[in-house]
Amino acid sequence: MSPIEVHHVVEGARGGPTVVLAHSLGTSMRMWDPQVPSLASGHRVVRYDARGHGRSPVPSGPFTIEDFADDLLQLLDRLDVERAHLVGLSLGGMAAMSLAADRPDRVSSLSLLCTSAQLGPRQLWIDRAHTARQQGMAVLGSSMIERWFTPGFLAAHRDVVAGLRAVLEDTPPDGYACACEAILNMDLRERLASITAPTLAIAGAEDPATPPEHLQLIADSIPGARLEVLDDAAHLANLEQPARVNSLLLEHLAGA
């Protein structure tokens, strides 16, 4: 499938190193709001909506993880970015790993949050895709939100939770379903050893979607990678622990 032109915004220091933020399944670039002010003080920060999400087009499926990576590469080309620091969570991390494996010349560093190189069970993704297409996104709302956040965060930050649920329910059903099917068919495990970019893996200790062992596998497979596990964080660790995530990202970017 040909790459598409994804919706994006550019913020921060024009002359600084470029950092690209790639969001998770069922969200949009808005999920990175807590990171932008911290990163933008010294970096050119690019956020974008993945294909089938937010304000980006919904091309006809099927999708593959490589399609998401190709869209990201095209975005770098459109912005005349020779090399970028990639920060990806969940689906965004999968696309970032795929691009880093195929085009190491374009990736300065990788920061991978709450993601996986191979994520089952297959039936889960089949069922989610079917539900999205047949019943709509609202049906998925409650079950997904409970996987994204810890119980304490759900109770204490109802405004944040409500905003992310609205983004999920506004996601085009076919775009979401095609992304589920891309994850269903993804297996990046054999490609991880070819990644040369300095890599930081961040896991949420209470993440039921991509538990810490998934990030441990990534850190063990990419030469020189390291793992940080955040307490009191589920799948959207960047929202539950923004200060800690921001500190880790800035430290990694400076080291890279």
XYZ file of C-alpha atoms in Angstrom:
256
model
C 0.000 0.000 0.000
C 1.235 3.499 -0.809
C 2.000 5.846 2.087
C -0.490 8.588 2.882
C -0.056 12.189 3.979
C -0.920 12.170 7.665
C -2.227 15.184 9.566
C 0.525 16.698 11.680
C 1.603 19.729 13.696
C 5.103 21.100 14.316
C 5.958 22.927 17.541
C 8.967 24.031 19.519
C 12.491 25.094 18.652
C 12.836 25.475 14.884
C 16.557 24.820 14.844
C 16.540 22.036 17.402
C 16.757 18.298 16.825
C 13.488 16.816 15.559
C 11.461 14.599 17.876
C 8.470 12.777 16.377
C 5.683 11.572 18.683
C 3.632 8.583 17.478
C 0.433 7.803 19.386
C -1.345 4.631 20.447
C -4.228 2.681 18.950
C -7.555 4.491 19.284
C -6.138 7.854 20.335
C -4.644 10.823 18.471
C -1.743 13.240 18.658
C -3.522 14.894 21.591
C -2.371 12.119 23.915
C 1.078 13.737 23.890
C -0.121 17.060 25.354
C 1.748 16.508 28.674
C 5.051 15.948 26.849
C 5.092 18.793 24.350
C 5.978 21.745 26.640
C 8.910 19.883 28.147
C 10.265 18.607 24.827
C 9.589 21.775 22.813
C 11.947 23.957 24.841
C 14.943 22.480 23.047
C 13.529 20.368 20.230
C 11.445 20.647 17.101
C 8.454 18.509 18.089
C 6.336 16.833 15.423
C 3.044 15.178 16.327
C 0.801 13.396 13.871
C -2.406 11.376 13.621
C -1.795 7.848 12.362
C -3.702 6.593 9.310
C -7.305 5.861 10.203
C -7.116 8.042 13.333
C -7.833 11.635 14.231
C -7.746 13.994 11.256
C -5.695 11.722 8.991
C -7.268 9.927 6.022
C -8.756 6.436 6.309
C -7.450 4.542 3.275
C -8.955 1.246 2.232
C -7.494 -1.694 4.131
C -5.920 -3.978 4.925
C -3.124 -2.178 6.801
C 0.219 -3.528 7.949
C 2.591 -2.161 10.565
C 4.939 -1.437 7.667
C 2.261 0.869 6.212
C 2.289 2.884 9.437
C 6.084 3.011 9.255
C 5.976 4.128 5.605
C 3.587 6.953 6.525
C 6.048 8.072 9.193
C 8.934 7.975 6.728
C 6.949 10.020 4.217
C 6.229 12.578 6.934
C 9.963 12.926 7.597
C 10.529 13.429 3.877
C 7.763 16.052 3.623
C 9.336 17.985 6.494
C 12.862 17.630 5.085
C 13.991 15.808 8.219
C 17.074 13.710 7.524
C 17.154 12.066 10.967
C 14.706 12.156 13.861
C 14.306 10.973 17.409
C 11.240 8.712 17.440
C 8.980 8.409 20.472
C 6.167 5.882 20.110
C 3.599 4.381 22.451
C 1.794 1.118 21.658
C 0.881 1.258 17.938
C 3.216 4.238 17.557
C 6.065 2.250 19.057
C 5.422 -0.602 16.629
C 5.670 1.766 13.659
C 8.824 3.330 15.114
C 10.499 -0.054 15.584
C 9.642 -1.086 12.036
C 11.099 2.117 10.602
C 14.205 1.917 12.778
C 14.841 -1.654 11.627
C 14.410 -0.840 7.930
C 15.939 2.645 7.794
C 18.511 3.054 10.564
C 19.945 6.033 8.668
C 16.794 8.051 9.434
C 16.513 7.367 13.183
C 18.656 9.153 15.780
C 17.110 7.426 18.794
C 14.116 5.363 19.853
C 11.919 5.808 22.917
C 9.389 2.980 23.105
C 6.560 3.180 25.613
C 4.087 0.431 26.479
C 4.449 -1.404 23.203
C 5.271 -4.855 21.865
C 7.096 -6.603 19.046
C 4.389 -9.283 18.825
C 1.034 -8.962 20.554
C -1.644 -11.608 20.889
C -3.955 -13.265 21.353
C -5.103 -13.220 17.748
C -8.766 -13.643 18.641
C -8.722 -10.453 20.707
C -7.790 -8.402 17.637
C -10.281 -10.220 15.441
C -13.046 -9.537 17.959
C -12.138 -5.861 18.388
C -12.064 -5.278 14.649
C -15.435 -6.987 14.247
C -16.978 -4.992 17.117
C -15.720 -1.674 15.746
C -17.147 -2.347 12.295
C -20.435 -3.901 13.369
C -21.328 -2.023 16.566
C -19.262 1.163 16.513
C -16.568 2.588 18.737
C -18.751 3.537 21.707
C -19.205 -0.138 22.561
C -15.435 -0.451 23.078
C -15.167 2.625 25.292
C -15.413 1.264 28.838
C -13.289 -1.831 28.319
C -10.512 0.098 26.618
C -10.383 2.911 29.157
C -9.994 0.403 31.977
C -6.909 -1.008 30.233
C -5.424 2.417 29.594
C -5.424 3.693 33.190
C -5.007 2.395 36.732
C -8.096 2.474 38.998
C -6.621 5.311 41.023
C -6.081 7.480 37.959
C -9.580 6.715 36.650
C -11.060 7.989 39.909
C -8.827 11.028 40.338
C -8.652 12.379 36.770
C -12.116 12.053 35.314
C -11.612 14.995 32.946
C -8.552 13.431 31.329
C -10.307 10.075 31.083
C -13.408 11.630 29.538
C -11.302 13.442 26.952
C -9.472 10.284 25.882
C -12.714 8.326 25.751
C -14.167 10.960 23.425
C -11.112 10.647 21.151
C -11.506 6.851 21.115
C -15.190 7.025 20.270
C -14.490 9.559 17.499
C -11.931 7.247 15.867
C -13.227 5.999 12.483
C -14.377 2.394 13.026
C -12.732 1.046 9.895
C -9.483 2.847 10.649
C -9.446 1.316 14.122
C -10.365 -2.128 12.809
C -7.667 -2.080 10.129
C -5.105 -1.070 12.760
C -6.214 -3.994 14.947
C -5.667 -6.326 12.022
C -2.224 -4.843 11.399
C -1.262 -5.632 15.003
C -2.770 -9.111 14.667
C -0.400 -9.880 11.783
C 2.679 -8.140 13.200
C 5.818 -9.919 14.360
C 8.872 -7.684 14.706
C 10.861 -9.966 17.009
C 13.373 -11.158 14.429
C 13.999 -7.606 13.227
C 14.850 -6.045 16.584
C 18.507 -7.044 16.518
C 19.014 -4.940 13.386
C 18.024 -1.724 15.187
C 21.092 0.425 15.816
C 19.484 3.554 17.297
C 20.017 4.168 21.029
C 16.837 2.762 22.554
C 14.923 3.404 25.758
C 11.997 1.117 26.607
C 9.433 2.297 29.164
C 6.819 -0.030 30.671
C 3.879 0.581 32.955
C 4.055 -1.792 35.909
C 0.263 -2.208 35.821
C -0.189 -2.290 32.037
C -2.519 -5.189 31.090
C -2.183 -4.534 27.349
C 1.612 -4.605 26.968
C 2.967 -5.845 30.318
C 6.585 -5.156 31.303
C 7.787 -8.498 29.920
C 6.971 -7.241 26.403
C 9.258 -4.257 26.912
C 11.859 -6.500 28.523
C 11.960 -8.608 25.358
C 12.462 -5.462 23.288
C 15.236 -4.197 25.565
C 16.939 -7.598 25.525
C 16.745 -7.841 21.718
C 17.930 -4.366 20.660
C 21.675 -3.947 21.202
C 22.389 -1.530 24.045
C 18.730 -0.850 24.894
C 17.605 -0.281 28.464
C 14.293 -0.716 30.263
C 12.541 1.488 32.818
C 9.406 0.221 34.588
C 7.092 2.875 36.026
C 5.019 2.168 39.121
C 1.421 3.380 39.253
C 1.065 3.336 35.466
C -1.021 1.250 33.089
C -1.003 1.460 29.273
C -0.972 5.228 28.746
C 1.985 5.726 31.046
C 2.805 9.116 29.531
C -0.489 10.449 30.889
C -0.372 8.747 34.286
C 3.269 9.588 35.013
C 4.041 12.634 32.831
C 6.809 14.080 34.997
C 8.703 10.795 35.161
C 8.211 10.091 31.450
C 9.321 13.604 30.503
C 12.443 13.274 32.621
C 13.327 9.911 31.078
C 12.754 11.175 27.544
C 14.880 14.291 28.036
C 17.672 12.240 29.582
C 17.596 9.755 26.714
C 17.479 12.447 24.039
C 20.419 14.245 25.585
C 22.431 11.038 25.747
C 21.615 10.069 22.188
